[in-house]
Short mmCIF file of C-alpha atoms (C1' of nucleotides) in Angstrom, two decimals:
data_model
loop_
_atom_site.label_atom_id
_atom_site.label_comp_id
_atom_site.label_asym_id
_atom_site.label_seq_id
_atom_site.Cartn_x
_atom_site.Cartn_y
_atom_site.Cartn_z
CA MET A 1 0.00 0.00 0.00
CA THR A 2 2.83 2.41 0.82
CA ALA A 3 5.05 3.79 -1.91
CA SER A 4 8.26 2.54 -0.40
CA PRO A 5 7.98 -1.08 0.69
CA ASP A 6 10.62 -0.46 3.39
CA ALA A 7 7.85 0.89 5.53
CA LYS A 8 9.05 1.74 8.99
CA PRO A 9 12.56 0.96 10.02
CA ARG A 10 12.08 3.86 12.41
CA GLY A 11 15.77 3.97 13.22
CA THR A 12 17.53 4.06 9.89
CA ARG A 13 19.56 7.12 9.14
CA LEU A 14 19.37 8.42 5.59
CA PRO A 15 21.52 10.89 3.66
CA ARG A 16 19.79 14.19 3.32
CA MET A 17 18.58 13.93 -0.24
CA ALA A 18 17.31 10.39 0.08
CA ARG A 19 15.32 11.40 3.12
CA ARG A 20 13.91 14.39 1.32
CA ARG A 21 12.77 12.28 -1.55
CA GLN A 22 11.14 9.85 0.83
CA LEU A 23 9.33 12.68 2.58
CA LEU A 24 8.04 13.98 -0.72
CA ASP A 25 6.74 10.53 -1.58
CA ALA A 26 4.95 10.19 1.72
CA ALA A 27 3.53 13.69 1.46
CA GLN A 28 2.24 12.98 -2.02
CA GLU A 29 0.40 9.92 -0.79
CA VAL A 30 -1.28 11.80 2.01
CA PHE A 31 -2.06 14.96 0.05
CA VAL A 32 -3.55 12.96 -2.79
CA GLU A 33 -5.68 10.83 -0.50
CA ASN A 34 -7.02 13.60 1.69
CA GLY A 35 -6.34 16.88 -0.02
CA TYR A 36 -4.34 19.67 1.57
CA HIS A 37 -6.57 20.61 4.46
CA ALA A 38 -7.41 17.17 5.72
CA ALA A 39 -3.79 16.09 5.47
CA ALA A 40 -1.94 16.16 8.76
CA MET A 41 1.77 16.73 9.09
CA ASP A 42 1.65 14.05 11.76
CA GLU A 43 0.50 11.47 9.28
CA ILE A 44 2.99 12.47 6.61
CA ALA A 45 5.81 12.07 9.09
CA GLU A 46 4.47 8.79 10.34
CA ARG A 47 3.94 7.46 6.84
CA ALA A 48 7.56 8.27 6.06
CA GLY A 49 8.67 6.58 9.24
CA VAL A 50 10.13 9.67 10.86
CA SER A 51 9.04 12.21 13.44
CA LYS A 52 7.60 15.61 12.75
CA PRO A 53 10.67 17.73 13.44
CA VAL A 54 12.47 15.95 10.63
CA LEU A 55 9.79 17.15 8.27
CA TYR A 56 10.40 20.71 9.36
CA GLN A 57 14.13 20.32 8.85
CA HIS A 58 13.51 19.66 5.18
CA PHE A 59 10.59 22.01 4.46
CA PRO A 60 9.77 25.37 6.02
CA ASN A 61 6.10 24.54 6.65
CA LYS A 62 3.12 22.66 5.32
CA LEU A 63 2.55 25.05 2.45
CA GLY A 64 6.20 24.88 1.42
CA LEU A 65 6.02 21.12 1.29
CA TYR A 66 2.86 21.26 -0.77
CA LEU A 67 4.30 23.76 -3.21
CA ALA A 68 7.43 21.70 -3.75
CA LEU A 69 5.22 18.79 -4.70
CA LEU A 70 2.90 20.90 -6.81
CA ASP A 71 5.75 22.41 -8.81
CA LEU A 72 6.97 18.94 -9.63
CA HIS A 73 3.71 17.86 -11.14
CA VAL A 74 2.80 21.12 -12.84
CA ASP A 75 6.13 20.99 -14.62
CA ASP A 76 5.47 17.37 -15.47
CA MET A 77 2.11 18.17 -17.02
CA VAL A 78 3.31 21.15 -19.01
CA THR A 79 6.30 19.21 -20.25
CA ARG A 80 4.15 16.32 -21.39
CA CYS A 81 1.95 18.70 -23.31
CA ARG A 82 4.89 20.49 -24.88
CA GLU A 83 6.53 17.27 -25.97
CA ALA A 84 3.29 15.97 -27.38
CA LEU A 85 2.93 19.01 -29.60
CA ALA A 86 6.55 18.85 -30.63
CA SER A 87 6.38 15.17 -31.47
CA THR A 88 5.05 15.83 -34.95
CA THR A 89 4.19 18.61 -37.35
CA ASP A 90 0.93 17.12 -38.53
CA ASN A 91 -1.77 18.98 -36.64
CA LYS A 92 -4.15 16.06 -36.54
CA GLN A 93 -1.44 13.95 -34.96
CA ARG A 94 -0.70 16.80 -32.61
CA VAL A 95 -4.23 16.84 -31.30
CA GLN A 96 -4.11 13.11 -30.77
CA ALA A 97 -0.77 13.37 -28.95
CA ALA A 98 -1.84 16.27 -26.77
CA ILE A 99 -5.04 14.58 -25.66
CA GLY A 100 -3.01 11.47 -25.01
CA ALA A 101 -0.69 13.50 -22.80
CA PHE A 102 -3.59 14.30 -20.49
CA PHE A 103 -4.72 10.70 -20.32
CA ASP A 104 -1.16 9.60 -19.60
CA PHE A 105 -0.80 12.25 -16.94
CA VAL A 106 -3.85 11.14 -14.99
CA SER A 107 -2.69 7.54 -15.28
CA THR A 108 0.53 8.40 -13.53
CA GLN A 109 1.33 6.41 -10.44
CA GLY A 110 -0.25 7.73 -7.28
CA GLU A 111 -2.96 9.81 -8.90
CA ALA A 112 -0.70 12.79 -8.43
CA PHE A 113 -2.77 14.69 -11.00
CA ARG A 114 -5.21 15.47 -8.20
CA LEU A 115 -2.69 17.95 -6.84
CA VAL A 116 -2.92 19.92 -10.08
CA PHE A 117 -6.53 19.34 -11.14
CA GLU A 118 -8.33 19.06 -7.83
CA SER A 119 -6.31 21.15 -5.44
CA ASP A 120 -8.28 22.38 -2.45
CA LEU A 121 -5.94 25.35 -2.05
CA ARG A 122 -6.76 27.31 -5.17
CA ASN A 123 -7.69 30.26 -3.01
CA VAL A 124 -4.12 30.66 -1.82
CA ALA A 125 -2.25 32.89 -4.23
CA PRO A 126 0.91 30.87 -4.88
CA VAL A 127 -1.11 27.73 -5.44
CA ARG A 128 -3.63 29.39 -7.71
CA GLN A 129 -0.79 30.84 -9.69
CA ARG A 130 0.82 27.45 -10.26
CA VAL A 131 -2.42 25.67 -11.07
CA GLU A 132 -3.42 28.32 -13.54
CA ARG A 133 0.00 28.22 -15.07
CA SER A 134 -0.50 24.61 -16.04
CA LEU A 135 -3.77 25.50 -17.74
CA GLN A 136 -2.53 28.72 -19.31
CA GLU A 137 0.69 27.33 -20.71
CA SER A 138 -0.94 24.26 -22.18
CA ALA A 139 -3.71 26.35 -23.65
CA GLU A 140 -1.22 28.89 -24.97
CA MET A 141 0.72 26.23 -26.85
CA ILE A 142 -2.45 24.80 -28.30
CA SER A 143 -3.81 28.17 -29.28
CA GLN A 144 -0.63 28.82 -31.22
CA VAL A 145 -1.33 25.76 -33.30
CA ILE A 146 -4.94 26.74 -33.72
CA GLN A 147 -4.04 30.20 -34.91
CA GLU A 148 -1.68 28.82 -37.52
CA ASP A 149 -4.18 26.25 -38.66
CA THR A 150 -7.36 28.29 -38.73
CA GLY A 151 -6.45 31.94 -38.78
CA CYS A 152 -8.59 32.73 -35.78
CA SER A 153 -7.92 35.87 -33.81
CA SER A 154 -5.63 35.54 -30.84
CA ASP A 155 -8.47 35.96 -28.36
CA GLU A 156 -10.60 33.37 -30.09
CA ALA A 157 -7.76 30.90 -30.36
CA HIS A 158 -7.01 31.29 -26.68
CA LEU A 159 -10.59 30.61 -25.72
CA LEU A 160 -10.66 27.54 -27.92
CA GLY A 161 -7.37 26.35 -26.48
CA VAL A 162 -8.62 26.69 -22.94
CA GLY A 163 -11.80 24.86 -23.85
CA LEU A 164 -9.90 21.99 -25.39
CA VAL A 165 -7.60 21.69 -22.42
CA GLY A 166 -10.66 21.63 -20.16
CA MET A 167 -12.24 18.96 -22.28
CA ALA A 168 -9.12 16.83 -22.16
CA GLU A 169 -8.65 17.29 -18.46
CA VAL A 170 -12.20 16.54 -17.43
CA SER A 171 -12.68 13.62 -19.79
CA ALA A 172 -9.37 12.10 -18.73
CA ARG A 173 -10.39 12.31 -15.09
CA TYR A 174 -13.74 10.75 -15.83
CA TRP A 175 -12.18 7.99 -17.88
CA LEU A 176 -9.92 7.14 -14.96
CA THR A 177 -12.82 6.67 -12.56
CA SER A 178 -14.69 4.39 -14.97
CA ASP A 179 -11.62 2.29 -15.47
CA GLY A 180 -12.15 -0.76 -17.57
CA SER A 181 -15.22 0.23 -19.52
CA ILE A 182 -13.14 1.91 -22.22
CA PRO A 183 -9.47 1.19 -22.94
CA LYS A 184 -7.19 4.19 -22.83
CA GLU A 185 -6.34 4.09 -26.51
CA ALA A 186 -9.98 4.11 -27.50
CA ALA A 187 -10.85 6.92 -25.12
CA THR A 188 -7.96 9.02 -26.33
CA GLN A 189 -8.89 8.54 -29.94
CA LEU A 190 -12.52 9.27 -29.24
CA MET A 191 -11.75 12.59 -27.64
CA ALA A 192 -9.09 13.40 -30.19
CA ARG A 193 -11.56 12.87 -32.98
CA LEU A 194 -14.06 15.12 -31.27
CA ALA A 195 -11.48 17.83 -30.85
CA TRP A 196 -10.03 17.51 -34.31
CA ARG A 197 -13.34 17.54 -36.11
CA GLY A 198 -14.28 20.53 -34.05
CA ILE A 199 -11.19 22.50 -34.88
CA SER A 200 -10.70 21.50 -38.47
CA GLY A 201 -14.03 22.77 -39.62
CA PHE A 202 -13.31 26.25 -38.43
CA PRO A 203 -12.05 28.89 -40.76
CA ARG A 204 -15.15 29.19 -42.92
CA THR A 205 -17.84 27.00 -41.41
CA GLY A 206 -21.10 28.66 -40.44
CA MET B 1 -20.25 45.86 -1.99
CA THR B 2 -22.68 43.86 0.12
CA ALA B 3 -25.47 41.88 -1.45
CA SER B 4 -28.20 43.50 0.58
CA PRO B 5 -27.88 47.26 0.58
CA ASP B 6 -29.55 47.40 4.00
CA ALA B 7 -26.20 46.63 5.48
CA LYS B 8 -26.25 46.84 9.23
CA PRO B 9 -29.32 47.95 11.04
CA ARG B 10 -27.93 45.75 13.78
CA GLY B 11 -31.17 45.72 15.71
CA THR B 12 -33.89 44.93 13.23
CA ARG B 13 -35.96 41.88 13.94
CA LEU B 14 -36.69 39.78 10.85
CA PRO B 15 -39.18 37.01 10.17
CA ARG B 16 -37.46 33.68 10.18
CA MET B 17 -37.31 33.06 6.46
CA ALA B 18 -36.17 36.56 5.61
CA ARG B 19 -33.37 36.23 8.12
CA ARG B 20 -32.40 32.87 6.72
CA ARG B 21 -32.25 34.26 3.24
CA GLN B 22 -30.10 37.12 4.41
CA LEU B 23 -27.74 34.73 6.15
CA LEU B 24 -27.43 32.65 2.99
CA ASP B 25 -26.63 35.77 1.00
CA ALA B 26 -23.94 36.81 3.43
CA ALA B 27 -22.51 33.31 3.56
CA GLN B 28 -22.39 33.16 -0.22
CA GLU B 29 -20.40 36.36 -0.37
CA VAL B 30 -17.85 35.15 2.13
CA PHE B 31 -17.56 31.58 0.82
CA VAL B 32 -17.11 32.80 -2.73
CA GLU B 33 -14.49 35.35 -1.78
CA ASN B 34 -12.38 33.16 0.46
CA GLY B 35 -13.41 29.57 -0.12
CA TYR B 36 -14.72 27.32 2.62
CA HIS B 37 -11.68 27.02 4.83
CA ALA B 38 -10.62 30.63 4.92
CA ALA B 39 -14.18 31.74 5.55
CA ALA B 40 -14.92 32.53 9.19
CA MET B 41 -18.33 32.17 10.76
CA ASP B 42 -17.51 35.44 12.51
CA GLU B 43 -17.34 37.25 9.24
CA ILE B 44 -20.48 35.70 7.84
CA ALA B 45 -22.43 36.76 10.90
CA GLU B 46 -20.95 40.22 10.86
CA ARG B 47 -21.61 40.64 7.15
CA ALA B 48 -25.25 39.75 7.75
CA GLY B 49 -25.46 42.19 10.63
CA VAL B 50 -26.18 39.59 13.29
CA SER B 51 -24.21 37.74 15.91
CA LYS B 52 -22.88 34.23 15.64
CA PRO B 53 -25.48 32.43 17.76
CA VAL B 54 -28.14 33.53 15.32
CA LEU B 55 -26.27 31.77 12.59
CA TYR B 56 -26.31 28.56 14.59
CA GLN B 57 -30.03 28.85 15.15
CA HIS B 58 -30.58 28.63 11.43
CA PHE B 59 -27.89 26.14 10.44
CA PRO B 60 -26.46 23.25 12.42
CA ASN B 61 -22.83 24.11 11.67
CA LYS B 62 -20.48 25.52 9.07
CA LEU B 63 -20.73 22.51 6.82
CA GLY B 64 -24.51 22.52 6.95
CA LEU B 65 -24.56 26.14 5.91
CA TYR B 66 -22.20 25.42 3.07
CA LEU B 67 -24.20 22.45 1.86
CA ALA B 68 -27.44 24.44 1.85
CA LEU B 69 -25.78 26.98 -0.38
CA LEU B 70 -24.16 24.37 -2.57
CA ASP B 71 -27.43 22.53 -3.14
CA LEU B 72 -29.01 25.75 -4.31
CA HIS B 73 -26.44 26.35 -6.99
CA VAL B 74 -25.99 22.76 -8.08
CA ASP B 75 -29.71 22.60 -8.67
CA ASP B 76 -29.53 25.90 -10.50
CA MET B 77 -26.81 24.64 -12.81
CA VAL B 78 -28.48 21.33 -13.57
CA THR B 79 -31.79 23.05 -14.17
CA ARG B 80 -30.27 25.52 -16.58
CA CYS B 81 -28.71 22.69 -18.51
CA ARG B 82 -31.94 20.69 -18.59
CA GLU B 83 -33.97 23.64 -19.78
CA ALA B 84 -31.41 24.46 -22.43
CA LEU B 85 -31.69 20.98 -23.88
CA ALA B 86 -35.46 21.04 -23.68
CA SER B 87 -35.71 24.45 -25.34
CA THR B 88 -35.56 22.96 -28.81
CA THR B 89 -35.43 19.67 -30.66
CA ASP B 90 -32.82 20.73 -33.16
CA ASN B 91 -29.58 19.25 -31.89
CA LYS B 92 -27.41 22.03 -33.23
CA GLN B 93 -29.54 24.54 -31.37
CA ARG B 94 -29.35 22.32 -28.31
CA VAL B 95 -25.58 22.44 -28.27
CA GLN B 96 -25.68 26.19 -28.58
CA ALA B 97 -28.20 26.49 -25.77
CA ALA B 98 -26.36 24.11 -23.46
CA ILE B 99 -23.05 25.88 -23.87
CA GLY B 100 -24.88 29.15 -23.33
CA ALA B 101 -26.25 27.76 -20.08
CA PHE B 102 -22.73 27.38 -18.72
CA PHE B 103 -21.76 30.88 -19.76
CA ASP B 104 -24.92 32.24 -18.19
CA PHE B 105 -24.28 30.30 -15.02
CA VAL B 106 -20.80 31.70 -14.49
CA SER B 107 -22.13 35.18 -15.19
CA THR B 108 -24.59 34.86 -12.37
CA GLN B 109 -24.43 37.52 -9.72
CA GLY B 110 -21.83 36.95 -7.05
CA GLU B 111 -19.70 34.44 -8.94
CA ALA B 112 -21.57 31.75 -7.09
CA PHE B 113 -20.39 29.22 -9.65
CA ARG B 114 -17.14 29.00 -7.68
CA LEU B 115 -18.99 27.02 -5.06
CA VAL B 116 -19.73 24.35 -7.65
CA PHE B 117 -16.67 24.50 -9.90
CA GLU B 118 -13.90 25.49 -7.50
CA SER B 119 -14.96 24.15 -4.15
CA ASP B 120 -12.12 23.60 -1.71
CA LEU B 121 -14.11 20.89 0.05
CA ARG B 122 -14.26 18.28 -2.68
CA ASN B 123 -12.57 15.83 -0.37
CA VAL B 124 -15.49 15.85 2.02
CA ALA B 125 -17.93 13.16 0.94
CA PRO B 126 -21.22 15.08 0.88
CA VAL B 127 -19.64 17.94 -1.01
CA ARG B 128 -17.91 15.72 -3.54
CA GLN B 129 -21.17 13.93 -4.08
CA ARG B 130 -23.02 17.13 -4.89
CA VAL B 131 -20.31 18.57 -7.09
CA GLU B 132 -20.04 15.37 -9.08
CA ARG B 133 -23.78 15.24 -9.40
CA SER B 134 -23.78 18.51 -11.30
CA LEU B 135 -21.21 17.12 -13.72
CA GLN B 136 -22.78 13.68 -13.99
CA GLU B 137 -26.32 14.84 -14.54
CA SER B 138 -25.39 17.42 -17.14
CA ALA B 139 -23.18 14.92 -18.92
CA GLU B 140 -25.88 12.27 -18.73
CA MET B 141 -28.42 14.51 -20.42
CA ILE B 142 -25.97 15.44 -23.13
CA SER B 143 -24.88 11.88 -23.71
CA GLN B 144 -28.50 10.93 -24.31
CA VAL B 145 -28.66 13.42 -27.13
CA ILE B 146 -25.34 12.24 -28.49
CA GLN B 147 -26.46 8.64 -28.51
CA GLU B 148 -29.59 9.49 -30.43
CA ASP B 149 -27.71 11.63 -32.88
CA THR B 150 -24.64 9.52 -33.55
CA GLY B 151 -25.41 5.98 -32.47
CA CYS B 152 -22.35 5.81 -30.23
CA SER B 153 -22.22 3.21 -27.51
CA SER B 154 -23.41 4.30 -24.11
CA ASP B 155 -19.89 4.33 -22.67
CA GLU B 156 -18.56 6.38 -25.53
CA ALA B 157 -21.42 8.83 -25.40
CA HIS B 158 -20.89 9.32 -21.69
CA LEU B 159 -17.23 10.05 -22.16
CA LEU B 160 -18.01 12.54 -24.90
CA GLY B 161 -20.67 14.15 -22.74
CA VAL B 162 -18.32 14.57 -19.83
CA GLY B 163 -15.69 16.01 -22.13
CA LEU B 164 -18.11 18.54 -23.57
CA VAL B 165 -19.29 19.60 -20.14
CA GLY B 166 -15.68 20.03 -19.10
CA MET B 167 -15.00 22.10 -22.16
CA ALA B 168 -17.98 24.33 -21.49
CA GLU B 169 -17.17 24.74 -17.83
CA VAL B 170 -13.50 25.56 -18.24
CA SER B 171 -13.96 27.84 -21.20
CA ALA B 172 -16.78 29.70 -19.49
CA ARG B 173 -14.62 30.28 -16.44
CA TYR B 174 -11.75 31.47 -18.59
CA TRP B 175 -14.01 33.76 -20.58
CA LEU B 176 -15.20 35.35 -17.36
CA THR B 177 -11.69 36.23 -16.20
CA SER B 178 -10.81 37.83 -19.53
CA ASP B 179 -13.96 39.86 -19.47
CA GLY B 180 -14.26 42.36 -22.22
CA SER B 181 -11.98 40.85 -24.83
CA ILE B 182 -14.77 38.68 -26.22
CA PRO B 183 -18.51 39.38 -25.85
CA LYS B 184 -20.51 36.56 -24.33
CA GLU B 185 -22.51 35.84 -27.45
CA ALA B 186 -19.40 35.48 -29.56
CA ALA B 187 -17.70 33.26 -27.03
CA THR B 188 -20.73 31.04 -26.70
CA GLN B 189 -21.07 30.65 -30.45
CA LEU B 190 -17.39 29.97 -30.84
CA MET B 191 -17.46 27.12 -28.34
CA ALA B 192 -20.79 25.85 -29.64
CA ARG B 193 -19.41 25.66 -33.13
CA LEU B 194 -16.37 23.76 -31.89
CA ALA B 195 -18.58 21.31 -30.05
CA TRP B 196 -21.10 20.89 -32.81
CA ARG B 197 -18.57 20.35 -35.56
CA GLY B 198 -16.88 17.85 -33.29
CA ILE B 199 -19.99 15.86 -32.59
CA SER B 200 -21.72 16.07 -35.94
CA GLY B 201 -18.92 14.43 -37.83
CA PHE B 202 -19.04 11.37 -35.69
CA PRO B 203 -20.86 8.29 -36.85
CA ARG B 204 -18.64 7.38 -39.72
CA THR B 205 -15.62 9.66 -39.67
CA GLY B 206 -12.19 7.99 -39.43
"C1'" DA C 1 41.53 -0.54 15.86
"C1'" DC C 2 40.19 3.52 18.83
"C1'" DC C 3 38.38 8.29 19.97
"C1'" DG C 4 35.75 12.47 19.43
"C1'" DC C 5 32.86 15.18 16.61
"C1'" DA C 6 28.95 16.42 14.11
"C1'" DC C 7 24.59 15.58 12.45
"C1'" DG C 8 20.23 13.54 12.02
"C1'" DC C 9 16.60 12.13 14.90
"C1'" DC C 10 13.07 11.89 18.65
"C1'" DG C 11 9.42 12.68 22.60
"C1'" DA C 12 7.06 16.09 24.55
"C1'" DT C 13 5.25 20.66 24.44
"C1'" DC C 14 3.65 25.28 23.03
"C1'" DT C 15 0.75 28.24 20.39
"C1'" DT C 16 -2.71 29.70 17.45
"C1'" DG C 17 -7.05 30.10 15.36
"C1'" DA C 18 -11.60 28.54 14.54
"C1'" DT C 19 -15.94 26.44 15.77
"C1'" DT C 20 -19.35 26.10 19.04
"C1'" DT C 21 -21.82 27.31 23.39
"C1'" DC C 22 -23.38 30.02 27.80
"C1'" DC C 23 -25.58 33.91 30.38
"C1'" DA C 24 -26.90 38.60 31.09
"C1'" DT C 25 -29.37 42.25 28.45
"C1'" DT C 26 -32.50 44.48 25.55
"C1'" DG C 27 -36.52 45.30 23.07
"C1'" DT C 28 -41.55 43.54 21.87
"C1'" DG C 29 -46.37 41.90 21.73
"C1'" DC C 30 -50.37 41.08 24.85
"C1'" DG D 1 -46.60 46.06 33.19
"C1'" DC D 2 -44.95 41.27 32.16
"C1'" DA D 3 -43.37 37.09 30.16
"C1'" DC D 4 -40.78 35.81 26.25
"C1'" DA D 5 -37.70 35.41 22.66
"C1'" DA D 6 -33.94 36.93 20.36
"C1'" DT D 7 -29.23 39.12 20.66
"C1'" DG D 8 -24.47 40.06 21.80
"C1'" DG D 9 -20.11 39.63 24.14
"C1'" DA D 10 -17.14 36.51 25.94
"C1'" DA D 11 -15.37 32.02 27.05
"C1'" DA D 12 -14.75 26.68 26.56
"C1'" DT D 13 -13.00 23.32 23.58
"C1'" DC D 14 -10.26 21.20 20.33
"C1'" DA D 15 -7.40 20.07 16.56
"C1'" DA D 16 -3.29 20.85 14.07
"C1'" DG D 17 0.92 23.28 12.88
"C1'" DA D 18 5.26 24.48 14.60
"C1'" DT D 19 9.25 24.13 18.05
"C1'" DC D 20 12.92 22.93 21.95
"C1'" DG D 21 16.56 20.49 24.15
"C1'" DG D 22 18.80 16.11 24.50
"C1'" DC D 23 20.17 11.44 22.61
"C1'" DG D 24 22.42 8.10 19.81
"C1'" DT D 25 24.80 6.78 15.68
"C1'" DG D 26 28.07 6.70 11.94
"C1'" DC D 27 32.42 8.77 10.25
"C1'" DG D 28 37.21 10.81 9.80
"C1'" DG D 29 41.57 11.35 11.90
"C1'" DT D 30 45.38 9.13 14.44
#
DNA sequence: ACCGCACGCCGATCTTGATTTCCATTGTGC
DNA sequence: GCACAATGGAAATCAAGATCGGCGTGCGGT
């Protein structure tokens, strides 16, 4: 059940970086399961097999710990999206790849996507900023492609980009909960077809 | 700034239902501004011009107050969506109307949509249940239409429905933040066209 | 192989902030 | 004029984040 099978040798001494990594893993488990507010520093420490003060020797406070984790996964998401769009120059393929990036992201071990897509701290400025960055940057990249392909105005392309990212995000999350009823490949292609048909008919369709 | 202009006649006696309504208004303001956790019962009471015990005579606790408010707006959202789909039998018009429902909903006074779309309590069971209901029911209605129109399987239609709802929700929220750059009508039609083109080309497009 | 140092670790505690409740007071309808 | 209900200020309660001083272990120098 725990990320590291070496659960609680509550006496082992670890080099600093190894310990830090272990703390991040434990924190991710707890934050993902309970969200930020319901997560207790006590439990994170216990899950990592250390005491609370150790936690505070590695991170300034609960928010700092959360942000470190959040940055990791926001970067991950944005990178996946960027690489998907760069993986080909055929725009139809690009749509397919980008949608796939979202489905891959939510499939990632530990359901870490919840930190980015379902954070219960969006009201706190630094968190909101990071979460919106993941949406904005993905949408920005996509809107670039849309502008080239359709000749929309910048504002319109941005709105479309945001909408498509939202579609991908929400459908990927839903697909994950109904696991088994539709294989990932099929789901990805289904949504990609929806998106592509929607975009491609744009420049002069009434 | 306050919802009720009659701000603080801190001595007026109100009939029970009027008082309750006033408390709900005040609570909505505070919950929307700060989210659930950062909202203080103190401030809600003060904003309504009463003292805390009064609040607890109308609602069992903070969560109960929040749920009462949430139910109101979840019902509102689902109803708007249902009425949009029932407003016509032409599926293209239906898409337009449904997307419009989301844009209308986020334009509602007080940005109350944040309670449904950006709740920081999704990890609490009764809240999660209600929030997901708004997504599920909207998506269910839409997937019905999609099934009739395209002959997709039920699973596929559901996934598409969820994706479209996600698209509408996220794009509507984004449109609201960038207020002014695109008029609501234009934004709605833009997203509706994207959705409609996407769906309509479905049954036999490879 | 031995000694001393430095560092990572722990149990117990402090502090803060928010929800929830209690009692004296004030104003109201009969 | 009187009983009653509602109100307000203040206090009890509680959970969780953050901290303090000492302990034990592994490592580098001799």
